[in-house]
PDB file of C-alpha atoms in Angstrom:
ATOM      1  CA  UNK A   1      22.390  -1.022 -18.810  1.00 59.00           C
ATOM      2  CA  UNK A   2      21.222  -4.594 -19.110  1.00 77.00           C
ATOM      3  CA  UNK A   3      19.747  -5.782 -21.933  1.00 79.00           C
ATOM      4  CA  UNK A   4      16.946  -7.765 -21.869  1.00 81.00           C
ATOM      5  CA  UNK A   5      16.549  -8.220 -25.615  1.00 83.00           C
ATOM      6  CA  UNK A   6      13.253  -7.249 -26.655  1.00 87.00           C
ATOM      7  CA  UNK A   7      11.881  -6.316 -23.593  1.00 86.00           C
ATOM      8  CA  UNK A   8      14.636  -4.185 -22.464  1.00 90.00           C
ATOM      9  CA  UNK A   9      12.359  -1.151 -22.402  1.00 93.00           C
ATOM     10  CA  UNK A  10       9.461  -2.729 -20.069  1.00 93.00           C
ATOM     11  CA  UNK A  11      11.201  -4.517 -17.929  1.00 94.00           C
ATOM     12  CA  UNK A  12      13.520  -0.851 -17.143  1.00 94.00           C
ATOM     13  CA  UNK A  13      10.518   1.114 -17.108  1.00 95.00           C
ATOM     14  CA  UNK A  14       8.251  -1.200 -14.957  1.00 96.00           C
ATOM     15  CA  UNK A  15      11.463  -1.098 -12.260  1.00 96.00           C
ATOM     16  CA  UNK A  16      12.175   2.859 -12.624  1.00 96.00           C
ATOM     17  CA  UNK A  17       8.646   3.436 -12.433  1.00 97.00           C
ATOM     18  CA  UNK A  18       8.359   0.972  -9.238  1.00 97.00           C
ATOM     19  CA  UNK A  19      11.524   2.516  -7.178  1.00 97.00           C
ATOM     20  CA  UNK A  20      10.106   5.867  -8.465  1.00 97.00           C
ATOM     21  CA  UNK A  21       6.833   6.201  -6.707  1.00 98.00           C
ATOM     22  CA  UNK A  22       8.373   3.991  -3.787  1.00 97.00           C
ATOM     23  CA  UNK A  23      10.771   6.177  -2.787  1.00 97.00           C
ATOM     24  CA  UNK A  24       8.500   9.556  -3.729  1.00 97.00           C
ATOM     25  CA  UNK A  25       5.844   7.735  -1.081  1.00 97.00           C
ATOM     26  CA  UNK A  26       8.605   7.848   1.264  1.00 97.00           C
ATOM     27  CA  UNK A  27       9.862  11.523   1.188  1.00 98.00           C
ATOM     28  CA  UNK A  28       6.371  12.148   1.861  1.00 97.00           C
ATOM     29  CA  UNK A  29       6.120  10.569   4.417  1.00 97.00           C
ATOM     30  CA  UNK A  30       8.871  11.661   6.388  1.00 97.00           C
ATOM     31  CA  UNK A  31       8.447  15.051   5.479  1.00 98.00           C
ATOM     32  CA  UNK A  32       4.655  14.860   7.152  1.00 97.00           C
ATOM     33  CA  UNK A  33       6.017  13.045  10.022  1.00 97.00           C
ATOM     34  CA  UNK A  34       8.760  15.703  10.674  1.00 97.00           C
ATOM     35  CA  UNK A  35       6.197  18.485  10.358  1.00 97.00           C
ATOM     36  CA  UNK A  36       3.423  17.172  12.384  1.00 97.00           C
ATOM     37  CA  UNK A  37       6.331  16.694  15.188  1.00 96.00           C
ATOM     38  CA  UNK A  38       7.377  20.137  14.761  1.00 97.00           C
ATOM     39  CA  UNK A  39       3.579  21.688  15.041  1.00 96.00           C
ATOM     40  CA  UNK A  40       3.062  19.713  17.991  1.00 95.00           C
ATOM     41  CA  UNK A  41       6.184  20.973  20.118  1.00 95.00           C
ATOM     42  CA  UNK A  42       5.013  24.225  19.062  1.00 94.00           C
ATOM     43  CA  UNK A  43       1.832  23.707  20.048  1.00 93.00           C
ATOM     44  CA  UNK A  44       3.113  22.160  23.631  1.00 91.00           C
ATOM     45  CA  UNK A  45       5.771  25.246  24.060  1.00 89.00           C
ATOM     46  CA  UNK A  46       2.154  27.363  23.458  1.00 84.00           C
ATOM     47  CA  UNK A  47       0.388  25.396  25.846  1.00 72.00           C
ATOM     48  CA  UNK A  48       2.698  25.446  28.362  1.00 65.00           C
TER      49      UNK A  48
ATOM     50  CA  UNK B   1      -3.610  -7.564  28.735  1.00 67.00           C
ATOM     51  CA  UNK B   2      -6.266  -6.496  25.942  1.00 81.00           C
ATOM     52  CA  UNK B   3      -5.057  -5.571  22.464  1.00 80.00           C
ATOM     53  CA  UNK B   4      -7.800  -2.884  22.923  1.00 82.00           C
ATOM     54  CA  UNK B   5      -4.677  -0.947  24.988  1.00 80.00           C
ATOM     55  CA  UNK B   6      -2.960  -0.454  21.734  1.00 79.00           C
ATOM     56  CA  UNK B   7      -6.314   1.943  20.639  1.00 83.00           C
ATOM     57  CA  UNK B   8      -4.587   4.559  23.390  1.00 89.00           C
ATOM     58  CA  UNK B   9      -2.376   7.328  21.292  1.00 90.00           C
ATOM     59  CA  UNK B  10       0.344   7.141  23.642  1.00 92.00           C
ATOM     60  CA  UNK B  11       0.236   3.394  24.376  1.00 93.00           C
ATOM     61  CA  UNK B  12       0.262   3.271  20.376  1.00 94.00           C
ATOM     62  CA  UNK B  13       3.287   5.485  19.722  1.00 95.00           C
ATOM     63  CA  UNK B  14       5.156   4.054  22.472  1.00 94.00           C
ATOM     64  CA  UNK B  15       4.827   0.521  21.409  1.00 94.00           C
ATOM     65  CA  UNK B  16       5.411   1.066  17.868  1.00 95.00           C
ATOM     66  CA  UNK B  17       8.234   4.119  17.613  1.00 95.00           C
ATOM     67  CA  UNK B  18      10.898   1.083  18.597  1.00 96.00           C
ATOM     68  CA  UNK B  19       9.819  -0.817  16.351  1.00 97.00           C
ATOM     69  CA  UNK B  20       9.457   1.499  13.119  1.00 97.00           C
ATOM     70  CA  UNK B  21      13.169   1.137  12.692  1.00 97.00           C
ATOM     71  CA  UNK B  22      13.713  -2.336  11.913  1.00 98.00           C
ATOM     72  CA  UNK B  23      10.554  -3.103  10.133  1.00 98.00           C
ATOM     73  CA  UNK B  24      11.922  -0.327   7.734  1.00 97.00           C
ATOM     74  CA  UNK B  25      15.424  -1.754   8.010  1.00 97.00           C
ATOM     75  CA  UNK B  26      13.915  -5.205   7.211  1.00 98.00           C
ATOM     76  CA  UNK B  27      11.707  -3.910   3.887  1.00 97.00           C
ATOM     77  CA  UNK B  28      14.585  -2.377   2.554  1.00 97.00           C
ATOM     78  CA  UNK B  29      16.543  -4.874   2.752  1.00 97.00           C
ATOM     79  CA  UNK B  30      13.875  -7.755   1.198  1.00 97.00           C
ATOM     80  CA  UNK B  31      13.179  -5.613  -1.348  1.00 97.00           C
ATOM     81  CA  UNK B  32      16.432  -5.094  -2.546  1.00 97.00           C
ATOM     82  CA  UNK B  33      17.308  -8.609  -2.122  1.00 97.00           C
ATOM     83  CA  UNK B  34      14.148  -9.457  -3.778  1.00 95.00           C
ATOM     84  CA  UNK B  35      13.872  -7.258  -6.837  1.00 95.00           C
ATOM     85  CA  UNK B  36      17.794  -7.630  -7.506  1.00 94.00           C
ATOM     86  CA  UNK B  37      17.787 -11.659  -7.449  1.00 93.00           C
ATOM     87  CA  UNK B  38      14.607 -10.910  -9.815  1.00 91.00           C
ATOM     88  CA  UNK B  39      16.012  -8.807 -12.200  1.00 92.00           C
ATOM     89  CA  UNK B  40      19.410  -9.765 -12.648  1.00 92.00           C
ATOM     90  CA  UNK B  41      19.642 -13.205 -11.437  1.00 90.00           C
ATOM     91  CA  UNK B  42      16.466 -14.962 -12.655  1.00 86.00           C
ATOM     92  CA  UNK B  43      16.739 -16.740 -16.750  1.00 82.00           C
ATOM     93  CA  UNK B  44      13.981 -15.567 -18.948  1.00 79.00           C
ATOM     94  CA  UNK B  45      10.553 -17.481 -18.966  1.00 74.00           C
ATOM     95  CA  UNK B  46       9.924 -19.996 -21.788  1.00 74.00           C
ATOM     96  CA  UNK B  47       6.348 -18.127 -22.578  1.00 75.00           C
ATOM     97  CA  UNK B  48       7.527 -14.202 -21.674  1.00 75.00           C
ATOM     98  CA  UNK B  49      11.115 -14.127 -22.242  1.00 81.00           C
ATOM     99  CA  UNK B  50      12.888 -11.535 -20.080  1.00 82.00           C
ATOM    100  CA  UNK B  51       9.643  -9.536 -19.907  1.00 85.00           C
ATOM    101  CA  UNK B  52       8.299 -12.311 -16.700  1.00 88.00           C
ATOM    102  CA  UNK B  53      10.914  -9.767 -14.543  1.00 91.00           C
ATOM    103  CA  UNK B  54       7.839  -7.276 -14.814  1.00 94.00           C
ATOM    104  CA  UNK B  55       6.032  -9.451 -12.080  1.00 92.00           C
ATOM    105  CA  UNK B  56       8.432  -9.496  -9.489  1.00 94.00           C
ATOM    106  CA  UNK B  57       7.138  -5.961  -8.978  1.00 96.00           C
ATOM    107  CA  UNK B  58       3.637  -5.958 -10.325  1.00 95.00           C
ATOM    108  CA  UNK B  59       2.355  -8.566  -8.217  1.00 94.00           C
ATOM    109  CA  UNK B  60       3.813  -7.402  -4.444  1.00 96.00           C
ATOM    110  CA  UNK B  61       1.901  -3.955  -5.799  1.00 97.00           C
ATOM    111  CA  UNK B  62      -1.079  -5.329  -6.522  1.00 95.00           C
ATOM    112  CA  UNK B  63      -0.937  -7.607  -3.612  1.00 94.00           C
ATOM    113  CA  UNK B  64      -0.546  -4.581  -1.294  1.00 96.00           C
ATOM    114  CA  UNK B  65      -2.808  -2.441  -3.419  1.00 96.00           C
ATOM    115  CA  UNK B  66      -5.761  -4.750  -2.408  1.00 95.00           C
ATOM    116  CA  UNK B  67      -4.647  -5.709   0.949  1.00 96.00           C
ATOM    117  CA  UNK B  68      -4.185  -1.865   1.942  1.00 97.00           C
ATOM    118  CA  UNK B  69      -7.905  -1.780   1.398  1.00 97.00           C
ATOM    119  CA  UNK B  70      -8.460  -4.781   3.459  1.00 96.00           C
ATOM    120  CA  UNK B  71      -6.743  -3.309   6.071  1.00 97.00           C
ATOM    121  CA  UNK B  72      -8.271  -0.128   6.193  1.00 97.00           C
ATOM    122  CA  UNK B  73     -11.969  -1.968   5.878  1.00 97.00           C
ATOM    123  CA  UNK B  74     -10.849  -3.783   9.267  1.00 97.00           C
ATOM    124  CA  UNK B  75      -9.705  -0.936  11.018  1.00 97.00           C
ATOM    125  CA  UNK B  76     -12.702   1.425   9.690  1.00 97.00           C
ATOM    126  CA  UNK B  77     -15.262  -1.080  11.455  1.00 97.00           C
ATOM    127  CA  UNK B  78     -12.984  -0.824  14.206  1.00 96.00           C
ATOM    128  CA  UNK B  79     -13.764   2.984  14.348  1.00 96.00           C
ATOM    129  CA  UNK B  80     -17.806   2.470  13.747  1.00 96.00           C
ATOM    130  CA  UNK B  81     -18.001   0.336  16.022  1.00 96.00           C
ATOM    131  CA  UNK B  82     -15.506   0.869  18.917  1.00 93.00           C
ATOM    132  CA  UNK B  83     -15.068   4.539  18.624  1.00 93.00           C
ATOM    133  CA  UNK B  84     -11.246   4.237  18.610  1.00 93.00           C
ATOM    134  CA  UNK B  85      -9.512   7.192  17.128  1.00 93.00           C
ATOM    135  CA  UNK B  86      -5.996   5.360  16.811  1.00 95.00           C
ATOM    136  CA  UNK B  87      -8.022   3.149  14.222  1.00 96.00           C
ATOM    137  CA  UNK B  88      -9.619   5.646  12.093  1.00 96.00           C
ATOM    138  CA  UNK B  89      -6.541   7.450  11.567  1.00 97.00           C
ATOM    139  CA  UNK B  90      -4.530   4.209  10.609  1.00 97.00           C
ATOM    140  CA  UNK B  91      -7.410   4.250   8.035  1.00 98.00           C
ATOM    141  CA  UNK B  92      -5.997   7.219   7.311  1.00 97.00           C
ATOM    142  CA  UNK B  93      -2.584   6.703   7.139  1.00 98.00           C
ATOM    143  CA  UNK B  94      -2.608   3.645   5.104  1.00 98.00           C
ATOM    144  CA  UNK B  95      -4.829   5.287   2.431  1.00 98.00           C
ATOM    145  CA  UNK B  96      -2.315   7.397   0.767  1.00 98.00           C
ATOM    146  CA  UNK B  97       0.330   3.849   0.546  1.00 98.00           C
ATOM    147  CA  UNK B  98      -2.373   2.097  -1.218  1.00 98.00           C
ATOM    148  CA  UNK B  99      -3.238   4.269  -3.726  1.00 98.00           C
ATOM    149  CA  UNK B 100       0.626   4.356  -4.631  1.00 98.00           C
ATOM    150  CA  UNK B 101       0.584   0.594  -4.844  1.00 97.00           C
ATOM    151  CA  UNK B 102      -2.121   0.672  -6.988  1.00 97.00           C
ATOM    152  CA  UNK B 103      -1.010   3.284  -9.229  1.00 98.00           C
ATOM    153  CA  UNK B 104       2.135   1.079  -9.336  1.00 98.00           C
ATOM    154  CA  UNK B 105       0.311  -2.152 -10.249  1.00 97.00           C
ATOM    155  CA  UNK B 106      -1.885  -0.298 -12.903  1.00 97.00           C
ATOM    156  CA  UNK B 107       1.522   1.281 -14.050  1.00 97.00           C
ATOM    157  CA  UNK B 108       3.684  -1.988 -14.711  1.00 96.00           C
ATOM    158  CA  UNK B 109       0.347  -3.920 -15.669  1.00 95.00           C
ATOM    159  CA  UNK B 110       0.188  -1.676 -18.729  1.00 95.00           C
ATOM    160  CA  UNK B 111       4.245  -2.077 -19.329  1.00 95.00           C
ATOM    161  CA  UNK B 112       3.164  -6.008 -18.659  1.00 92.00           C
ATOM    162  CA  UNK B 113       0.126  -6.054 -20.948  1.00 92.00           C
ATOM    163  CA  UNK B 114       1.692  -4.708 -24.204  1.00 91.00           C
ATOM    164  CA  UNK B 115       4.408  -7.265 -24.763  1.00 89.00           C
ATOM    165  CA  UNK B 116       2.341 -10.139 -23.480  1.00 87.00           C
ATOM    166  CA  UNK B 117      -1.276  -9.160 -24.611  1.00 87.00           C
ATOM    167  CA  UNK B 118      -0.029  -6.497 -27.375  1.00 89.00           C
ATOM    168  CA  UNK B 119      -2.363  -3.901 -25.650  1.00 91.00           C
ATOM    169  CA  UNK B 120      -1.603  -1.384 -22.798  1.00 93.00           C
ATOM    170  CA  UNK B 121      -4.781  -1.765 -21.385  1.00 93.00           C
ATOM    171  CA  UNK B 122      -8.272  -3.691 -21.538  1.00 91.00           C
ATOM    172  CA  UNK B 123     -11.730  -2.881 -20.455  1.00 91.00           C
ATOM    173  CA  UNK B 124     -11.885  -6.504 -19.030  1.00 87.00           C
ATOM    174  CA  UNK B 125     -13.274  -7.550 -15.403  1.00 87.00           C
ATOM    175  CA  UNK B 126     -10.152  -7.238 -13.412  1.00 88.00           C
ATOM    176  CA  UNK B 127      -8.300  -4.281 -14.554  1.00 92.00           C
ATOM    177  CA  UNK B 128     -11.667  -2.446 -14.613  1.00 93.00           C
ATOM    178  CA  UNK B 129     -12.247  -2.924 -11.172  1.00 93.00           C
ATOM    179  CA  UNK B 130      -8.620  -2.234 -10.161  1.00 94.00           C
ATOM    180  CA  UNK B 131      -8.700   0.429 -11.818  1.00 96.00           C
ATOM    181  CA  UNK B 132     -11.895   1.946 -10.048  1.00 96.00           C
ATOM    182  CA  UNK B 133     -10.435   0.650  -6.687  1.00 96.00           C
ATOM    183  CA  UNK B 134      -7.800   3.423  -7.638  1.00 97.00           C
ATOM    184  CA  UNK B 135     -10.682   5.975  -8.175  1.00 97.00           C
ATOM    185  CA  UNK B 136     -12.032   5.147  -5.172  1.00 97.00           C
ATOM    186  CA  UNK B 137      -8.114   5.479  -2.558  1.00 97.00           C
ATOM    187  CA  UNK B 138      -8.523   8.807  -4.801  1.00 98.00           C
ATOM    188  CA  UNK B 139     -11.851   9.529  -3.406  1.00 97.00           C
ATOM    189  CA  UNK B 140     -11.322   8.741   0.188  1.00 98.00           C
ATOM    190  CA  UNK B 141      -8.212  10.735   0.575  1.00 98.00           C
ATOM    191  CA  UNK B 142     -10.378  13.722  -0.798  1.00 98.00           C
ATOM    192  CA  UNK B 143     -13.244  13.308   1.549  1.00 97.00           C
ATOM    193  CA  UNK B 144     -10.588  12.780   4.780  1.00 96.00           C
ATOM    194  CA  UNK B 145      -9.464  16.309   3.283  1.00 95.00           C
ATOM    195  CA  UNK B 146     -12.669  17.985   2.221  1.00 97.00           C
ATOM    196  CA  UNK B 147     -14.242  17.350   6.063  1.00 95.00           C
ATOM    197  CA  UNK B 148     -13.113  19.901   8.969  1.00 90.00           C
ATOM    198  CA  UNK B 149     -14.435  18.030  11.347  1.00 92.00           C
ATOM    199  CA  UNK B 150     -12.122  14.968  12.235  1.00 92.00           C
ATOM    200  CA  UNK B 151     -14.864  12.263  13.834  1.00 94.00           C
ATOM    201  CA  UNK B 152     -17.357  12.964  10.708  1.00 96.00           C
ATOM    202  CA  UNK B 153     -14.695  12.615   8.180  1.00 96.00           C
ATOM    203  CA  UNK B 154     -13.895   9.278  10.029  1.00 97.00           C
ATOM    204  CA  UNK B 155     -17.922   8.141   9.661  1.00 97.00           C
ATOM    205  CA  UNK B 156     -18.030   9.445   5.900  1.00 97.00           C
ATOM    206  CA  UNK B 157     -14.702   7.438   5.097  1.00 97.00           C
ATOM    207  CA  UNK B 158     -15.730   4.744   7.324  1.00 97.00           C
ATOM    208  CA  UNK B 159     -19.066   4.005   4.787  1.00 97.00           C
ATOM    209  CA  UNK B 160     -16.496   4.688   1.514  1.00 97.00           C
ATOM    210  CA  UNK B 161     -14.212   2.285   2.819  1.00 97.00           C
ATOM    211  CA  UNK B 162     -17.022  -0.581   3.202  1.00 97.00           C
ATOM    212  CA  UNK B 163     -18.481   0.420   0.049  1.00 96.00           C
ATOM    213  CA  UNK B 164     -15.051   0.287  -2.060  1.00 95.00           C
ATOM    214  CA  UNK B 165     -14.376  -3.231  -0.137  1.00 94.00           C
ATOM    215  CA  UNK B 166     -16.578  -4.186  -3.330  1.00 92.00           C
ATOM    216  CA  UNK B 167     -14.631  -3.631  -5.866  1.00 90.00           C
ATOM    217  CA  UNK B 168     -11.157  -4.459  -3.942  1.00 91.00           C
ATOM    218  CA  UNK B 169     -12.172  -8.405  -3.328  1.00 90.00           C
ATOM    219  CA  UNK B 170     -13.461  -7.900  -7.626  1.00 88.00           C
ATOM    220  CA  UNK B 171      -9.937  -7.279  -8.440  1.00 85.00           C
ATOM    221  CA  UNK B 172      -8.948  -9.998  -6.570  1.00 80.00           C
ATOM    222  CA  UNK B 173     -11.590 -12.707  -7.553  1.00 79.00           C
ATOM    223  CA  UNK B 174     -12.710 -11.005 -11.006  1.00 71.00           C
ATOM    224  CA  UNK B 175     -10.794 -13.446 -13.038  1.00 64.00           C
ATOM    225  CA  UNK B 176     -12.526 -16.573 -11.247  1.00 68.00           C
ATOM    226  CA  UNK B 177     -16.308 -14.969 -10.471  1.00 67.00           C
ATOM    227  CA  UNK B 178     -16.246 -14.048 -14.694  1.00 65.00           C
ATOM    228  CA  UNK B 179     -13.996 -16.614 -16.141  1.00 64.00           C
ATOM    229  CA  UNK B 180     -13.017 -14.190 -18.833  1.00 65.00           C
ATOM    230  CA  UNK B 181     -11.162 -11.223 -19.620  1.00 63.00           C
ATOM    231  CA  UNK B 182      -7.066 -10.791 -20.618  1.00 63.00           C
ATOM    232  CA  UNK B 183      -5.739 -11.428 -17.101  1.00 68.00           C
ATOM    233  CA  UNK B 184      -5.204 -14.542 -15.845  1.00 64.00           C
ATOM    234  CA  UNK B 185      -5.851 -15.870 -11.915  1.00 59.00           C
ATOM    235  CA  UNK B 186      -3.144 -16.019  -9.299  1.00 59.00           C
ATOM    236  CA  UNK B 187       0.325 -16.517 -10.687  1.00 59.00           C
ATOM    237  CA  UNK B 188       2.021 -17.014  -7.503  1.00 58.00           C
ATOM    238  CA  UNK B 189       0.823 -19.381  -4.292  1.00 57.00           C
ATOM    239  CA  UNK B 190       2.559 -20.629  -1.216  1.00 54.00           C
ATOM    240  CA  UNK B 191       2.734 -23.732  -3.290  1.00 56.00           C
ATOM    241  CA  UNK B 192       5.937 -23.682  -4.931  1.00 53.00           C
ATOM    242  CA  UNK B 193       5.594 -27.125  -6.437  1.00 54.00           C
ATOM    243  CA  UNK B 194       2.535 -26.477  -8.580  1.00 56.00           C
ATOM    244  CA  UNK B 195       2.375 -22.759  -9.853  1.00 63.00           C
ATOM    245  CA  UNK B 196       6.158 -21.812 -10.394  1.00 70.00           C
ATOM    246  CA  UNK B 197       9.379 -22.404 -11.607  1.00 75.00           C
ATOM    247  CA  UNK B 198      11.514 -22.668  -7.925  1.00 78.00           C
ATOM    248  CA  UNK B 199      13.634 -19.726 -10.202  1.00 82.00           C
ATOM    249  CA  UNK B 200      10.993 -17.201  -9.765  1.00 85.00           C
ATOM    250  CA  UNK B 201       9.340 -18.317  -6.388  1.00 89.00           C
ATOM    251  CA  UNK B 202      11.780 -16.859  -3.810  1.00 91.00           C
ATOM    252  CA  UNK B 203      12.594 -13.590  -5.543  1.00 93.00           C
ATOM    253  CA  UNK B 204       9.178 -13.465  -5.660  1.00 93.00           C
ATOM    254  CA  UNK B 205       8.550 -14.169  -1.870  1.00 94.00           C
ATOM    255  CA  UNK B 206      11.076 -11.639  -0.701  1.00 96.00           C
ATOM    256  CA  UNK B 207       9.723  -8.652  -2.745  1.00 96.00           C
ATOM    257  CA  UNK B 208       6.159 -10.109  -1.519  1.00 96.00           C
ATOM    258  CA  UNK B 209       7.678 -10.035   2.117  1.00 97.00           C
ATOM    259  CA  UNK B 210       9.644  -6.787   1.768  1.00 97.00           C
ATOM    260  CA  UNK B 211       6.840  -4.792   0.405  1.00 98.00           C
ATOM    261  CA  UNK B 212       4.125  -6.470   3.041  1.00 98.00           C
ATOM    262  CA  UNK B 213       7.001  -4.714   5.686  1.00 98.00           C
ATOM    263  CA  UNK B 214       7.330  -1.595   3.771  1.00 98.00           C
ATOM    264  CA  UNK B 215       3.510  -0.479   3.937  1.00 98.00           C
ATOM    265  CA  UNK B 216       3.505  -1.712   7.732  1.00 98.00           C
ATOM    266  CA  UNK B 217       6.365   0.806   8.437  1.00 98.00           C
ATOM    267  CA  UNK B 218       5.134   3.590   6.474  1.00 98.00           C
ATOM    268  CA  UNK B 219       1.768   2.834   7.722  1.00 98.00           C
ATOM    269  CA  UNK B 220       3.270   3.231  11.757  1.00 98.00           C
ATOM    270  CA  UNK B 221       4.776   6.444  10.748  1.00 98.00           C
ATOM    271  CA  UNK B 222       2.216   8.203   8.948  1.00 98.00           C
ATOM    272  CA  UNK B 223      -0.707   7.302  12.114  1.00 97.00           C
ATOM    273  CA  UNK B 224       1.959   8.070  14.677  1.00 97.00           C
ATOM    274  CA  UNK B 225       1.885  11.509  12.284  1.00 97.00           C
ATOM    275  CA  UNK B 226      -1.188  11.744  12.155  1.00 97.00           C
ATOM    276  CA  UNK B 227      -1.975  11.236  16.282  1.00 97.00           C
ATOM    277  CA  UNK B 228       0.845  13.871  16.932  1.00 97.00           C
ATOM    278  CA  UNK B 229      -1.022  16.614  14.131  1.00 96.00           C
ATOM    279  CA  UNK B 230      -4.374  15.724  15.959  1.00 94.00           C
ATOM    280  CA  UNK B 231      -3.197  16.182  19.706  1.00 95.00           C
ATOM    281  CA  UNK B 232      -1.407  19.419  18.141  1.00 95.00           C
ATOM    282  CA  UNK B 233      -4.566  20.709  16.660  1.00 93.00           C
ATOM    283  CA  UNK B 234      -6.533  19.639  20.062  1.00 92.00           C
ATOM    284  CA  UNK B 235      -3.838  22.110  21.764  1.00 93.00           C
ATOM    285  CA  UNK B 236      -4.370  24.578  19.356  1.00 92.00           C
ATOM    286  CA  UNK B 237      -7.931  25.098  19.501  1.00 90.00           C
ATOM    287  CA  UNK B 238      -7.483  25.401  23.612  1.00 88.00           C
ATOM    288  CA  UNK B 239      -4.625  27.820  23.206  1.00 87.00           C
ATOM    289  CA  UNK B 240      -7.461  30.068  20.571  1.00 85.00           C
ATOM    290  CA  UNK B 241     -10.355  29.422  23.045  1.00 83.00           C
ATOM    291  CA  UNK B 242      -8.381  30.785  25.996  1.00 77.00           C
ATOM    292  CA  UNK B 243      -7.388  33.629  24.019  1.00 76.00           C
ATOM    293  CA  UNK B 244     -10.800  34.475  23.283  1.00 71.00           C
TER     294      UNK B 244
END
């Protein structure tokens, strides 16, 4: 790991935190996108 | 051609699917550009040492985490005024990114703030009224949820948005309208010359950039979501009604 003398600490956790939520934010995404597609063509199939 | 095209769902989906792709292609690749060159290529700041690394992704948050609410003002007034469902659920969709970005910005502001002010946090103007702007992307997404009916929730969130629009142009303008408080006015312009060291200003600009492209992708995917669950529900309720 780096070091970034005294701040070694806040300048890791400020990143980890960052990348963290980023990437959480995009699971979540995708994973509502993929299910909202997959109620609609079973919606469509329903409907005819 | 009229923009007001782009309010039609499938007009909307087809325009935008093509384009999701590369505007998430092009964040990524900012970002990492951006945040790398900041954290591993820029020298430590004469006043912060190596803790000025902090803002290379505290301020794209925060500039997002207001913004978001900007945009979702815009395309609320859109919805009370033009009745354009494509709009209200953009609203929507772009609620959920901002309150990440703010929960990001209050997050490394703290990590920022203890070095550099020797306190995690301050009841001054402008984290106070970032910090209810967070309340408040907390609130909407509640109300979107807590409301069956998908035109009412859109009113109701509508009047929250323009309401919250208060406190989202405070955190921008707090430190200038009070002239006090721990946090200082905008560290970064388009004016490279007078506010910062060249060192800083383009990892800067590319996180800026890169996150400004990552909540425009996630923002197309989530509405084009969101228009698929509605026109799924819309079937739904016809398939139940027939039935009954």
């Amino acid at each position: 790991m780096l070091d970034f003398g005294k701040h070694t600490f806040h300048v890791w956790a400020s990143y980890g935190v960052t990348v963290g939520l980023l990437l959480a934010l995009i699971v979540a995404s995708l994973v509502q996108a993929r299910a909202a597609k997959a109620r609609l063509d079973r919606a469509e199939k329903t409907d005819g | 051609m009229s923009i007001w095209e782009y309010a039609n769902p499938k007009k909307f989906m087809a325009t935008t699917t093509p384009v999701i792709p590369w505007v998430s292609w092009a964040s990524f690749g900012l970002i990492l550009v951006g945040l790398g060159w900041g954290l591993f290529l820029t020298p430590a700041a004469e006043n912060f040492e190596h803790s000025v690394k902090i803002l290379f992704v505290h301020v794209p948050s925060v500039l997002m985490a207001i913004n978001a609410w900007f945009m979702m003002l815009v395309t609320s007034l859109i919805w009370l005024v033009r009745r354009h469902h494509v709009s209200a659920l953009a609203a929507r969709a772009a609620a959920p990114i901002g309150a990440v970005m703010t929960l990001i910005g209050l997050a490394t502001g703290a990590i920022w703030g203890q070095p550099t002010w020797g306190t995690w946090w301050a009841w001054e103007p402008r984290l106070t009224s970032f910090l209810i702007l967070f309340l408040f992307y907390l609130g909407y997404i509640a109300l979107w949820s807590a409301i069956e009916d998908q035109d009412t929730a859109a009113d109701l969130t509508s009047v929250l948005c323009i309401v919250g629009s208060v406190f989202a142009v405070l955190s921008r303008y707090a430190a200038i309208f009070w002239g006090q408080g721990l946090h200082q006015s905008a560290t970064f312009s388009a004016d490279k010359e007078t506010n910062i060291d060249p060192s800083f200003w383009w990892p800067a600009v590319l996180s800026m950039g890169g996150f400004v492209l990552f909540f425009i992708a996630l923002v197309l995917i989530r509405t084009n979501a969101l228009i698929r669950l509605r026109r799924a529900m819309a079937l739904e309720a016809r398939a139940n009604r027939g039935a009954s």
